[in-house]
Short mmCIF file of C-alpha atoms in Angstrom, two decimals:
data_model
loop_
_atom_site.label_atom_id
_atom_site.label_comp_id
_atom_site.label_asym_id
_atom_site.label_seq_id
_atom_site.Cartn_x
_atom_site.Cartn_y
_atom_site.Cartn_z
CA MET A 1 0.00 0.00 0.00
CA LYS A 2 1.41 3.34 -1.02
CA LEU A 3 1.52 6.22 1.42
CA VAL A 4 -1.28 8.14 -0.30
CA ASP A 5 -3.53 5.08 -0.02
CA HIS A 6 -3.31 5.39 3.75
CA PHE A 7 -5.11 8.71 3.52
CA ARG A 8 -7.70 7.85 0.88
CA ILE A 9 -11.18 8.61 2.19
CA PRO A 10 -12.80 5.22 2.94
CA SER A 11 -16.39 4.56 1.89
CA VAL A 12 -18.37 4.02 5.07
CA SER A 13 -22.10 3.33 5.04
CA SER A 14 -24.76 3.97 7.64
CA ARG A 15 -24.71 0.23 8.31
CA SER A 16 -21.77 0.87 10.62
CA TYR A 17 -24.50 1.79 13.09
CA LYS A 18 -25.22 -1.96 13.43
CA VAL A 19 -21.73 -2.52 14.78
CA TRP A 20 -22.17 0.36 17.22
CA GLN A 21 -25.48 -1.20 18.24
CA ARG A 22 -23.85 -4.59 18.77
CA ASN A 23 -21.25 -3.12 21.10
CA LYS A 24 -23.89 -1.09 22.90
CA ASP A 25 -25.94 -4.26 23.50
CA VAL A 26 -22.91 -5.99 25.02
CA PHE A 27 -22.24 -2.90 27.16
CA MET A 28 -25.84 -2.87 28.39
CA LYS A 29 -25.55 -6.45 29.61
CA ASP A 30 -23.14 -5.30 32.31
CA ILE A 31 -24.42 -1.82 32.64
CA LYS A 32 -24.01 -1.58 36.41
CA LEU A 33 -20.40 -2.69 36.28
CA ASN A 34 -19.70 -0.42 33.31
CA PHE A 35 -21.11 2.64 35.03
CA LEU A 36 -19.14 2.13 38.23
CA PRO A 37 -15.68 3.38 37.14
CA PRO A 38 -16.77 6.82 35.84
CA PHE A 39 -18.88 7.22 38.96
CA LEU A 40 -16.31 6.07 41.51
CA GLU A 41 -13.01 7.18 40.02
CA PRO A 42 -13.59 10.95 40.20
CA ILE A 43 -14.71 10.58 43.82
CA LEU A 44 -11.55 8.68 44.74
CA TYR A 45 -9.22 11.03 42.85
CA LEU A 46 -10.90 14.16 44.17
CA ILE A 47 -10.69 12.98 47.75
CA ALA A 48 -7.07 11.76 47.50
CA LEU A 49 -5.54 14.35 45.21
CA GLY A 50 -7.96 17.26 45.26
CA PHE A 51 -8.66 17.47 48.95
CA GLY A 52 -5.78 15.40 50.38
CA LEU A 53 -2.78 16.48 48.33
CA GLY A 54 -4.56 19.75 47.51
CA LYS A 55 -4.18 20.87 51.13
CA PHE A 56 -0.46 21.26 50.55
CA VAL A 57 -0.77 22.88 47.13
CA GLU A 58 -1.22 26.59 46.56
CA SER A 59 -4.11 27.60 44.36
CA ILE A 60 -3.20 27.57 40.66
CA ASP A 61 -3.97 30.87 38.88
CA GLY A 62 -6.40 31.57 41.70
CA VAL A 63 -8.12 28.20 41.30
CA PRO A 64 -8.17 25.72 44.20
CA TYR A 65 -6.29 22.52 43.39
CA ALA A 66 -9.37 20.24 43.47
CA LYS A 67 -11.15 22.50 41.00
CA PHE A 68 -8.02 22.56 38.82
CA ILE A 69 -7.78 18.78 38.48
CA ALA A 70 -11.51 17.98 38.31
CA PRO A 71 -11.85 18.74 34.56
CA ALA A 72 -8.57 16.93 33.89
CA LEU A 73 -10.12 13.83 35.42
CA ILE A 74 -12.88 14.02 32.81
CA ALA A 75 -10.32 14.52 30.04
CA VAL A 76 -8.26 11.54 31.20
CA SER A 77 -11.37 9.40 31.36
CA VAL A 78 -12.29 10.46 27.80
CA MET A 79 -8.83 9.34 26.70
CA TYR A 80 -8.81 6.03 28.55
CA ALA A 81 -12.35 4.99 27.63
CA SER A 82 -12.00 5.20 23.88
CA PHE A 83 -8.32 4.32 23.65
CA PHE A 84 -8.78 1.09 25.57
CA GLU A 85 -12.05 0.28 23.81
CA CYS A 86 -10.43 0.56 20.38
CA SER A 87 -7.11 -1.04 21.31
CA TYR A 88 -7.40 -4.02 23.66
CA SER A 89 -11.14 -4.55 23.27
CA SER A 90 -11.19 -4.15 19.50
CA TYR A 91 -8.16 -6.42 19.24
CA VAL A 92 -9.96 -9.10 21.24
CA ARG A 93 -13.03 -8.80 19.01
CA MET A 94 -10.90 -8.85 15.87
CA TYR A 95 -8.35 -11.53 16.72
CA TYR A 96 -9.72 -13.79 19.44
CA GLN A 97 -13.48 -13.59 18.95
CA LYS A 98 -13.35 -13.24 15.13
CA THR A 99 -16.34 -10.95 15.46
CA PHE A 100 -15.22 -8.82 12.51
CA ASP A 101 -14.89 -11.89 10.26
CA ALA A 102 -18.44 -12.90 11.09
CA ILE A 103 -19.79 -9.43 10.38
CA ILE A 104 -18.06 -8.93 7.04
CA ALA A 105 -19.80 -12.05 5.72
CA THR A 106 -22.96 -9.89 5.81
CA PRO A 107 -23.68 -6.78 3.71
CA LEU A 108 -21.36 -4.80 5.97
CA THR A 109 -17.84 -4.05 4.76
CA ILE A 110 -14.70 -3.91 6.85
CA GLU A 111 -14.83 -0.11 6.65
CA ASP A 112 -18.32 -0.18 8.18
CA VAL A 113 -17.11 -2.43 10.98
CA ILE A 114 -14.15 -0.23 11.91
CA ALA A 115 -16.25 2.93 11.68
CA GLY A 116 -18.79 1.35 14.02
CA GLU A 117 -16.04 0.41 16.46
CA LEU A 118 -14.64 3.97 16.40
CA MET A 119 -18.08 5.48 16.98
CA TRP A 120 -18.63 3.13 19.86
CA GLY A 121 -15.25 4.02 21.40
CA ALA A 122 -16.21 7.69 21.22
CA THR A 123 -19.59 6.88 22.76
CA ARG A 124 -17.87 5.28 25.75
CA SER A 125 -15.90 8.48 26.27
CA MET A 126 -19.09 10.47 26.09
CA ILE A 127 -20.86 8.17 28.55
CA ASN A 128 -17.98 8.55 31.01
CA ALA A 129 -18.03 12.33 30.75
CA THR A 130 -21.80 12.36 31.16
CA VAL A 131 -21.59 10.34 34.37
CA MET A 132 -18.67 12.34 35.77
CA ILE A 133 -20.08 15.83 35.31
CA PRO A 134 -22.85 15.50 37.94
CA VAL A 135 -20.51 13.69 40.32
CA ILE A 136 -18.00 16.52 40.12
CA ALA A 137 -20.83 19.05 40.33
CA LEU A 138 -21.83 17.49 43.64
CA PHE A 139 -18.42 18.52 44.96
CA GLY A 140 -19.16 22.03 43.72
CA LEU A 141 -16.14 21.92 41.40
CA ILE A 142 -17.83 22.71 38.11
CA ASP A 143 -19.56 25.81 36.77
CA MET A 144 -22.75 24.55 35.14
CA LYS A 145 -22.92 27.42 32.61
CA TYR A 146 -21.14 25.69 29.72
CA SER A 147 -20.58 22.32 31.34
CA LEU A 148 -23.07 20.45 29.15
CA LEU A 149 -20.95 21.37 26.12
CA ILE A 150 -18.38 19.01 27.59
CA ILE A 151 -20.61 16.08 26.57
CA PRO A 152 -20.47 16.57 22.78
CA PHE A 153 -16.83 17.57 23.07
CA ALA A 154 -16.15 14.30 24.91
CA PHE A 155 -17.51 12.49 21.85
CA LEU A 156 -15.11 14.36 19.59
CA GLY A 157 -12.19 13.77 21.95
CA GLY A 158 -13.30 10.15 22.17
CA LEU A 159 -13.13 9.82 18.39
CA LEU A 160 -9.59 11.13 18.49
CA PHE A 161 -8.38 8.56 21.02
CA ALA A 162 -10.47 5.83 19.41
CA ALA A 163 -8.63 6.48 16.15
CA ILE A 164 -5.28 6.47 17.94
CA GLY A 165 -6.13 3.17 19.61
CA MET A 166 -7.33 1.67 16.33
CA CYS A 167 -4.10 2.66 14.54
CA PHE A 168 -2.13 0.71 17.13
CA THR A 169 -4.55 -2.22 16.89
CA ALA A 170 -3.95 -2.28 13.15
CA VAL A 171 -0.18 -2.54 13.45
CA THR A 172 0.38 -4.43 16.69
CA PRO A 173 1.83 -7.91 16.20
CA ASN A 174 0.01 -9.24 19.29
CA ILE A 175 -2.10 -8.07 22.17
CA MET A 176 0.81 -7.73 24.61
CA SER A 177 2.50 -5.19 22.34
CA ILE A 178 -0.32 -2.73 22.93
CA ASN A 179 1.42 -2.17 26.27
CA TYR A 180 4.10 -0.15 24.42
CA PRO A 181 1.86 2.72 23.30
CA VAL A 182 0.19 2.66 26.70
CA LEU A 183 3.51 3.01 28.48
CA LEU A 184 5.23 5.36 26.04
CA PHE A 185 2.33 7.53 24.92
CA ILE A 186 -0.82 7.26 27.03
CA THR A 187 0.81 7.31 30.46
CA PRO A 188 3.11 10.29 29.71
CA MET A 189 0.05 12.13 28.42
CA PHE A 190 -1.81 11.32 31.61
CA LEU A 191 0.95 13.07 33.55
CA PHE A 192 2.28 15.82 31.26
CA SER A 193 -0.70 17.35 29.49
CA GLY A 194 -1.52 20.01 32.02
CA THR A 195 -3.56 17.48 33.95
CA PHE A 196 -2.28 17.63 37.53
CA PHE A 197 -0.09 20.72 37.20
CA PRO A 198 -0.15 23.50 34.62
CA LEU A 199 1.93 23.10 31.46
CA SER A 200 3.68 26.36 32.31
CA ALA A 201 5.59 24.53 35.06
CA LEU A 202 7.48 22.62 32.35
CA PRO A 203 10.46 23.92 30.32
CA VAL A 204 9.29 25.91 27.30
CA PRO A 205 10.43 23.41 24.61
CA ILE A 206 8.47 20.66 26.37
CA GLN A 207 5.42 22.91 26.52
CA TYR A 208 5.59 23.32 22.75
CA PHE A 209 6.11 19.60 22.34
CA ALA A 210 3.03 18.89 24.45
CA ILE A 211 0.91 21.36 22.45
CA ALA A 212 2.09 19.93 19.13
CA PHE A 213 2.09 16.22 19.85
CA LEU A 214 0.15 15.35 22.99
CA PRO A 215 -3.54 15.33 22.05
CA LEU A 216 -4.65 15.21 25.66
CA THR A 217 -3.28 18.73 26.18
CA HIS A 218 -6.01 20.13 23.96
CA ILE A 219 -8.75 17.99 25.46
CA VAL A 220 -7.75 19.14 28.96
CA ASN A 221 -7.66 22.80 27.88
CA VAL A 222 -11.14 22.71 26.38
CA ILE A 223 -12.80 20.77 29.17
CA ARG A 224 -11.10 22.93 31.80
CA LEU A 225 -12.30 26.17 30.23
CA LEU A 226 -15.82 24.81 29.78
CA SER A 227 -15.99 23.60 33.33
CA PHE A 228 -14.76 26.96 34.64
CA GLY A 229 -17.55 28.61 32.64
CA VAL A 230 -15.09 30.53 30.47
CA LEU A 231 -15.32 30.78 26.69
CA SER A 232 -12.06 32.22 25.42
CA THR A 233 -10.78 32.34 21.86
CA SER A 234 -7.97 29.92 22.74
CA ILE A 235 -10.66 27.22 22.79
CA LEU A 236 -10.99 27.64 19.02
CA PHE A 237 -7.35 26.74 18.49
CA ASP A 238 -7.68 23.60 20.63
CA VAL A 239 -10.91 22.52 18.96
CA ALA A 240 -9.43 23.12 15.50
CA TRP A 241 -6.34 21.06 16.40
CA VAL A 242 -8.54 18.21 17.63
CA LEU A 243 -10.81 18.34 14.56
CA VAL A 244 -7.96 18.22 12.06
CA VAL A 245 -5.96 15.52 13.80
CA THR A 246 -9.07 13.43 14.45
CA ALA A 247 -10.12 13.57 10.81
CA ILE A 248 -6.67 12.48 9.63
CA LEU A 249 -6.37 9.68 12.16
CA LEU A 250 -9.88 8.35 11.54
CA VAL A 251 -9.08 7.92 7.87
CA LEU A 252 -5.68 6.44 8.63
CA SER A 253 -7.02 3.99 11.21
CA ILE A 254 -9.70 2.62 8.87
CA ASN A 255 -7.21 2.20 6.04
CA LEU A 256 -4.65 0.53 8.28
CA MET A 257 -7.24 -1.91 9.60
CA LYS A 258 -8.36 -2.65 6.07
CA LYS A 259 -4.78 -3.38 5.14
CA ARG A 260 -4.46 -5.71 8.10
CA LEU A 261 -7.70 -7.59 7.56
CA VAL A 262 -8.10 -7.86 3.79
CA VAL A 263 -5.80 -10.65 2.67
CA MET B 1 -24.30 -28.85 -4.39
CA PHE B 2 -20.75 -28.20 -5.51
CA GLY B 3 -17.57 -29.37 -3.77
CA PHE B 4 -14.04 -28.00 -3.70
CA LEU B 5 -11.46 -30.61 -2.77
CA GLY B 6 -7.76 -30.32 -2.35
CA PRO B 7 -4.93 -30.76 0.14
CA ASN B 8 -4.09 -28.11 2.73
CA GLY B 9 -2.82 -25.01 1.00
CA ALA B 10 -4.48 -25.90 -2.32
CA GLY B 11 -6.39 -22.62 -2.40
CA LYS B 12 -9.83 -23.80 -1.32
CA THR B 13 -10.32 -21.29 1.47
CA THR B 14 -8.89 -18.50 -0.66
CA THR B 15 -11.42 -19.36 -3.35
CA MET B 16 -14.18 -19.36 -0.75
CA ARG B 17 -13.03 -15.99 0.56
CA MET B 18 -13.06 -14.54 -2.94
CA ILE B 19 -16.60 -15.82 -3.48
CA GLN B 20 -17.54 -14.21 -0.15
CA CYS B 21 -16.17 -10.88 -1.45
CA VAL B 22 -13.67 -10.82 1.42
CA SER B 23 -10.40 -11.45 -0.38
CA PRO B 24 -9.63 -9.39 -3.48
CA VAL B 25 -9.60 -11.17 -6.83
CA SER B 26 -6.01 -10.77 -8.03
CA GLY B 27 -6.64 -11.79 -11.62
CA GLY B 28 -9.50 -12.56 -13.98
CA SER B 29 -13.10 -11.93 -13.05
CA LEU B 30 -15.50 -13.55 -10.63
CA ASP B 31 -19.27 -13.38 -10.80
CA VAL B 32 -21.39 -14.65 -7.92
CA LEU B 33 -25.15 -15.00 -8.49
CA GLY B 34 -24.55 -13.19 -11.76
CA MET B 35 -22.96 -10.18 -10.05
CA ASP B 36 -19.36 -9.00 -10.15
CA VAL B 37 -17.68 -9.38 -6.73
CA ALA B 38 -15.64 -6.24 -7.19
CA SER B 39 -18.55 -3.85 -7.60
CA ARG B 40 -21.65 -5.44 -6.06
CA GLN B 41 -20.38 -7.07 -2.91
CA ARG B 42 -23.15 -5.76 -0.64
CA GLU B 43 -25.85 -7.23 -2.90
CA ILE B 44 -24.02 -10.52 -3.21
CA LYS B 45 -23.42 -10.79 0.51
CA SER B 46 -27.05 -10.05 1.30
CA GLN B 47 -28.08 -13.17 -0.64
CA MET B 48 -25.34 -15.43 0.67
CA GLY B 49 -24.85 -17.46 3.84
CA VAL B 50 -21.41 -18.43 5.10
CA VAL B 51 -20.27 -21.22 7.39
CA PRO B 52 -16.58 -20.44 7.89
CA GLN B 53 -13.90 -22.97 8.70
CA GLU B 54 -13.43 -21.54 12.17
CA ASN B 55 -16.49 -20.98 14.37
CA ASN B 56 -16.82 -17.24 14.83
CA LEU B 57 -19.92 -17.04 16.94
CA ASP B 58 -20.26 -13.90 19.01
CA GLY B 59 -19.02 -14.97 22.45
CA ASP B 60 -20.58 -11.93 24.09
CA PHE B 61 -24.09 -13.17 23.34
CA THR B 62 -26.39 -16.14 23.96
CA VAL B 63 -27.51 -18.53 21.23
CA TYR B 64 -30.71 -16.58 20.65
CA GLU B 65 -28.99 -13.21 20.68
CA ASN B 66 -26.35 -14.45 18.26
CA LEU B 67 -29.03 -15.07 15.65
CA LEU B 68 -30.98 -11.91 16.39
CA VAL B 69 -27.93 -9.62 16.37
CA TYR B 70 -26.78 -11.23 13.13
CA SER B 71 -30.18 -10.62 11.53
CA ARG B 72 -29.69 -6.88 12.07
CA TYR B 73 -26.64 -6.87 9.81
CA PHE B 74 -29.01 -7.91 7.02
CA ASP B 75 -31.59 -5.26 7.87
CA ILE B 76 -34.22 -7.89 8.62
CA PRO B 77 -37.11 -6.23 10.52
CA LYS B 78 -37.25 -7.28 14.15
CA ASP B 79 -40.54 -9.20 14.19
CA GLU B 80 -39.62 -11.06 11.01
CA ALA B 81 -36.17 -11.80 12.49
CA GLU B 82 -37.70 -13.16 15.69
CA ARG B 83 -39.88 -15.51 13.64
CA ARG B 84 -36.91 -16.73 11.64
CA VAL B 85 -34.78 -17.22 14.75
CA GLU B 86 -37.45 -19.49 16.27
CA GLU B 87 -37.70 -21.45 13.02
CA LEU B 88 -33.95 -21.85 12.76
CA LEU B 89 -33.57 -22.90 16.39
CA ASP B 90 -36.06 -25.69 15.65
CA PHE B 91 -34.31 -26.52 12.39
CA VAL B 92 -30.92 -27.09 14.07
CA HIS B 93 -32.39 -28.51 17.30
CA LEU B 94 -31.07 -25.78 19.58
CA GLN B 95 -34.37 -24.56 20.99
CA GLU B 96 -33.43 -25.78 24.49
CA LYS B 97 -30.12 -23.94 24.40
CA LYS B 98 -31.45 -20.60 23.29
CA ASP B 99 -30.45 -18.71 26.44
CA VAL B 100 -27.04 -20.33 26.82
CA MET B 101 -23.83 -18.40 26.12
CA THR B 102 -22.11 -19.83 23.05
CA GLU B 103 -18.87 -20.79 24.79
CA SER B 104 -20.63 -23.48 26.81
CA LEU B 105 -21.99 -25.23 23.70
CA SER B 106 -20.41 -28.47 22.46
CA GLY B 107 -18.54 -28.48 19.17
CA GLY B 108 -21.49 -29.96 17.32
CA MET B 109 -23.92 -27.43 18.75
CA LYS B 110 -21.64 -24.54 17.80
CA ARG B 111 -21.44 -25.84 14.25
CA ARG B 112 -25.23 -26.14 14.06
CA LEU B 113 -25.60 -22.62 15.38
CA VAL B 114 -23.16 -21.32 12.77
CA LEU B 115 -25.26 -23.09 10.14
CA ALA B 116 -28.45 -21.53 11.51
CA ARG B 117 -26.78 -18.12 11.52
CA ALA B 118 -25.78 -18.57 7.87
CA LEU B 119 -29.45 -19.17 7.03
CA ILE B 120 -30.90 -16.12 8.80
CA ASN B 121 -31.11 -14.12 5.55
CA ARG B 122 -32.65 -17.05 3.60
CA PRO B 123 -29.63 -17.21 1.28
CA ARG B 124 -29.77 -18.36 -2.32
CA LEU B 125 -26.16 -19.41 -2.02
CA LEU B 126 -24.64 -21.16 0.98
CA ILE B 127 -20.86 -21.37 1.38
CA LEU B 128 -19.54 -24.06 3.71
CA ASP B 129 -15.84 -24.24 4.52
CA GLU B 130 -15.30 -27.66 6.14
CA PRO B 131 -18.70 -27.73 7.83
CA THR B 132 -18.22 -30.92 9.83
CA VAL B 133 -14.57 -30.72 10.88
CA GLY B 134 -14.05 -32.11 14.38
CA LEU B 135 -17.62 -33.36 14.83
CA ASP B 136 -18.74 -36.75 16.08
CA PRO B 137 -20.64 -39.01 13.66
CA GLN B 138 -24.05 -38.07 15.10
CA ALA B 139 -23.41 -34.39 14.62
CA ARG B 140 -22.03 -34.93 11.12
CA HIS B 141 -25.09 -36.89 10.08
CA LEU B 142 -27.39 -34.23 11.46
CA ILE B 143 -25.56 -31.54 9.49
CA TRP B 144 -25.72 -33.65 6.33
CA GLU B 145 -29.44 -34.16 6.80
CA LYS B 146 -29.92 -30.40 7.12
CA LEU B 147 -27.82 -29.72 4.04
CA ARG B 148 -29.84 -32.20 2.01
CA SER B 149 -33.07 -30.58 3.04
CA LEU B 150 -31.69 -27.15 2.10
CA LYS B 151 -30.66 -28.51 -1.26
CA LYS B 152 -34.20 -29.76 -1.74
CA GLN B 153 -35.46 -26.25 -1.02
CA GLY B 154 -33.37 -25.03 -3.94
CA VAL B 155 -30.42 -23.47 -2.13
CA THR B 156 -27.16 -23.65 -4.05
CA ILE B 157 -24.48 -25.03 -1.75
CA VAL B 158 -20.75 -24.71 -2.23
CA LEU B 159 -18.66 -26.86 0.06
CA THR B 160 -15.04 -27.58 0.86
CA SER B 161 -14.09 -30.59 2.89
CA HIS B 162 -11.31 -33.00 3.66
CA TYR B 163 -13.83 -35.69 4.39
CA LEU B 164 -14.13 -37.23 1.00
CA ASP B 165 -16.97 -39.53 1.96
CA GLU B 166 -18.91 -36.39 2.83
CA VAL B 167 -18.30 -34.85 -0.56
CA GLU B 168 -19.04 -38.12 -2.34
CA LYS B 169 -22.37 -38.40 -0.53
CA LEU B 170 -23.50 -34.81 -0.79
CA CYS B 171 -22.11 -33.15 -3.89
CA ASP B 172 -23.54 -33.26 -7.39
CA ARG B 173 -20.38 -31.84 -8.90
CA LEU B 174 -16.90 -31.21 -7.64
CA VAL B 175 -13.44 -30.04 -8.53
CA VAL B 176 -10.15 -31.28 -7.15
CA MET B 177 -7.62 -28.49 -6.89
CA ASP B 178 -4.00 -28.12 -5.90
CA ASN B 179 -1.63 -25.15 -5.88
CA GLY B 180 -4.46 -22.88 -6.95
CA LYS B 181 -5.24 -24.91 -10.09
CA ILE B 182 -8.21 -27.12 -10.90
CA LEU B 183 -7.07 -30.67 -11.63
CA VAL B 184 -10.41 -32.31 -12.44
CA GLU B 185 -14.04 -31.44 -12.59
CA GLY B 186 -17.12 -33.65 -12.70
CA SER B 187 -19.62 -35.64 -10.70
CA PRO B 188 -18.21 -37.80 -7.88
CA ALA B 189 -19.07 -41.01 -9.72
CA GLY B 190 -17.80 -39.65 -13.04
CA VAL B 191 -14.49 -38.56 -11.56
CA ILE B 192 -13.97 -41.89 -9.83
CA GLU B 193 -14.78 -43.81 -13.00
CA GLU B 194 -12.49 -41.61 -15.07
CA PHE B 195 -9.41 -41.75 -12.85
CA ILE B 196 -9.65 -45.03 -10.99
CA GLY B 197 -12.36 -47.22 -12.49
CA SER B 198 -15.16 -48.66 -10.45
CA ASN B 199 -13.14 -51.00 -8.25
CA ILE B 200 -9.81 -51.32 -6.53
CA ILE B 201 -7.99 -54.44 -5.44
CA GLU B 202 -5.72 -54.13 -2.45
CA ALA B 203 -3.04 -56.72 -1.86
CA GLU B 204 0.12 -57.14 0.17
CA ASN B 205 3.26 -56.16 -1.63
CA ASN B 206 5.45 -59.13 -2.66
CA PRO B 207 7.61 -59.86 -5.69
CA GLN B 208 5.43 -62.75 -6.81
CA LEU B 209 2.39 -60.51 -7.02
CA LEU B 210 4.24 -57.86 -8.98
CA GLU B 211 5.42 -60.54 -11.38
CA CYS B 212 1.83 -61.67 -11.90
CA LEU B 213 0.61 -58.16 -12.43
CA ARG B 214 3.28 -57.39 -14.99
CA GLU B 215 2.34 -60.54 -16.81
CA ARG B 216 -1.28 -59.40 -17.01
CA ASP B 217 -0.18 -55.91 -17.92
CA ALA B 218 -2.31 -54.58 -15.06
CA ASN B 219 -2.37 -51.01 -13.87
CA TYR B 220 -1.08 -50.86 -10.28
CA GLU B 221 0.58 -48.62 -7.72
CA ILE B 222 2.88 -49.56 -4.84
CA ILE B 223 2.07 -47.81 -1.57
CA GLY B 224 4.43 -48.91 1.22
CA ASP B 225 3.76 -52.55 1.90
CA MET B 226 0.50 -52.48 -0.04
CA VAL B 227 -0.29 -52.62 -3.73
CA HIS B 228 -3.31 -50.89 -5.21
CA ILE B 229 -4.45 -52.46 -8.43
CA TYR B 230 -6.80 -50.63 -10.77
CA PRO B 231 -8.41 -53.41 -12.78
CA ASP B 232 -10.62 -53.21 -15.83
CA ASN B 233 -12.53 -56.18 -14.58
CA ALA B 234 -12.15 -56.63 -10.83
CA MET B 235 -13.88 -59.98 -10.57
CA GLU B 236 -11.81 -61.57 -13.24
CA LEU B 237 -8.51 -60.16 -12.06
CA SER B 238 -9.01 -61.03 -8.41
CA GLU B 239 -9.98 -64.55 -9.38
CA TYR B 240 -6.87 -64.78 -11.48
CA LEU B 241 -4.67 -63.46 -8.70
CA LEU B 242 -6.18 -65.88 -6.20
CA MET B 243 -5.93 -68.91 -8.46
CA GLU B 244 -2.80 -68.35 -10.49
CA CYS B 245 -0.63 -66.37 -8.13
CA SER B 246 -1.76 -68.26 -5.04
CA LEU B 247 -2.25 -65.07 -3.12
CA THR B 248 -4.31 -65.20 0.00
CA LYS B 249 -4.61 -61.67 1.27
CA ILE B 250 -6.38 -59.61 -1.30
CA SER B 251 -9.55 -57.61 -1.15
CA ALA B 252 -11.57 -55.87 -3.80
CA ARG B 253 -13.65 -52.81 -2.97
CA PRO B 254 -15.45 -50.04 -4.82
CA ALA B 255 -13.16 -47.13 -5.65
CA THR B 256 -13.77 -43.91 -3.69
CA LEU B 257 -13.07 -40.24 -4.10
CA GLU B 258 -10.24 -40.69 -1.64
CA ASP B 259 -8.44 -42.86 -4.18
CA VAL B 260 -8.91 -40.20 -6.85
CA PHE B 261 -7.75 -37.52 -4.45
CA LEU B 262 -4.56 -39.32 -3.49
CA LYS B 263 -3.82 -40.27 -7.06
CA LEU B 264 -4.17 -36.68 -8.24
CA THR B 265 -2.52 -34.82 -5.41
CA GLY B 266 0.08 -37.36 -4.35
CA ARG B 267 0.73 -38.93 -1.01
CA SER B 268 3.32 -36.59 0.43
CA LEU B 269 2.24 -34.69 3.52
CA ARG B 270 0.93 -31.16 3.17
CA GLU B 271 1.24 -28.45 5.72
#
């Protein structure tokens, strides 16, 4: 496959909805268990880091520490939900369960299947954000003014990390090797994207690196501004960055998966 | 019913995957149900059922849900799908297992469920890639019975199998292929008659026998410590061998597809 072929727009039909629906049905079977992490995790983090560690931390730009990290917790959850859904879980469906093979024997194409998987990954991110917003609001750490905008933005951010996860799924030689991107990409992002301390605490070149190459930086920025009830023009830059990179990676991930599966 | 035979690596599954519009056709053209696989794969796939070599049931769902979820991929309306699922569960005798997760089914039950799933869209063409591999005789016979009744209903069935008795029993026509090429084509009986004749005599290999056979100018093949003789007239030749060559251990039997298969594709092991 030539390089340009990796970026050719794939033809995806509305039938990809059936794949989304399949994953949703599986999710609904364990709905209680699936809703627990986004409900419990922010509580645990806010108590331990926000109120525990936060006691020893000065306010950041006039914002108490718990309020500073609360939106980052949503952003991290957006990243984890869709990345893991479209890496480990998609890999299991593709390789071990042969679910994709079964589906492409029907009128659906492989492009439809991957598109459905990506949409579902993004939906998981959105579900997590939707559950977390009221929990964080209970702690009084979110300004409700623009907070509901976080929900659609979580879907967009979810698509971004779904596409990233799917690209790795397409090239990984086995399921264990997905640990590499987790360790070398996802975990550093969790720590160095302005999540638990502001980017400005880092050396300037690293700040630029984070803005250019760490997608979570932009997700954190947007969700933080929305949850503070602030709409500044800098949001436009972050949203534009996310839109462009997401579009490119969605196309790339579908083409890479096609390359892997069509033999 | 049409059979594809050939050793491992002959290209059977690749051919099946091309018919299923999954693998690209690297050369020539392929029409399925009168439609080109390159341009009309959605239409083709909507009229086709597939039983793949490897069971790929959806492990996240029960037996019933497997069929119902699969029906959605074909855009079958829900109430119609529910009716068909009930029918198919009866057809493959899995009604009692409908709420069981697929992983706890036996091998034979899984295979029957895969068959039922392949029928959910009432296909005109059914593709079976080694449908009875690893099944016990009861399960194999049940699958055969179901395939025969589908054939009676007018479904075109394309089958690959290593069980040559299965192909001989079920198929109307077949091809034997190796290294991606078709070696023969015909009906099971026709192919056997053409390449082997109707009977085979098996005897223990000894120099005296070979001497006799050369004298009669018979067509034979040495396989380890056995000799396969392909006679024009089995009765006459076996009588001759018994009387004139004073052989004791010989047996004549009808020739099978297995004999054709081994003759055409050789006896060396395939990976």
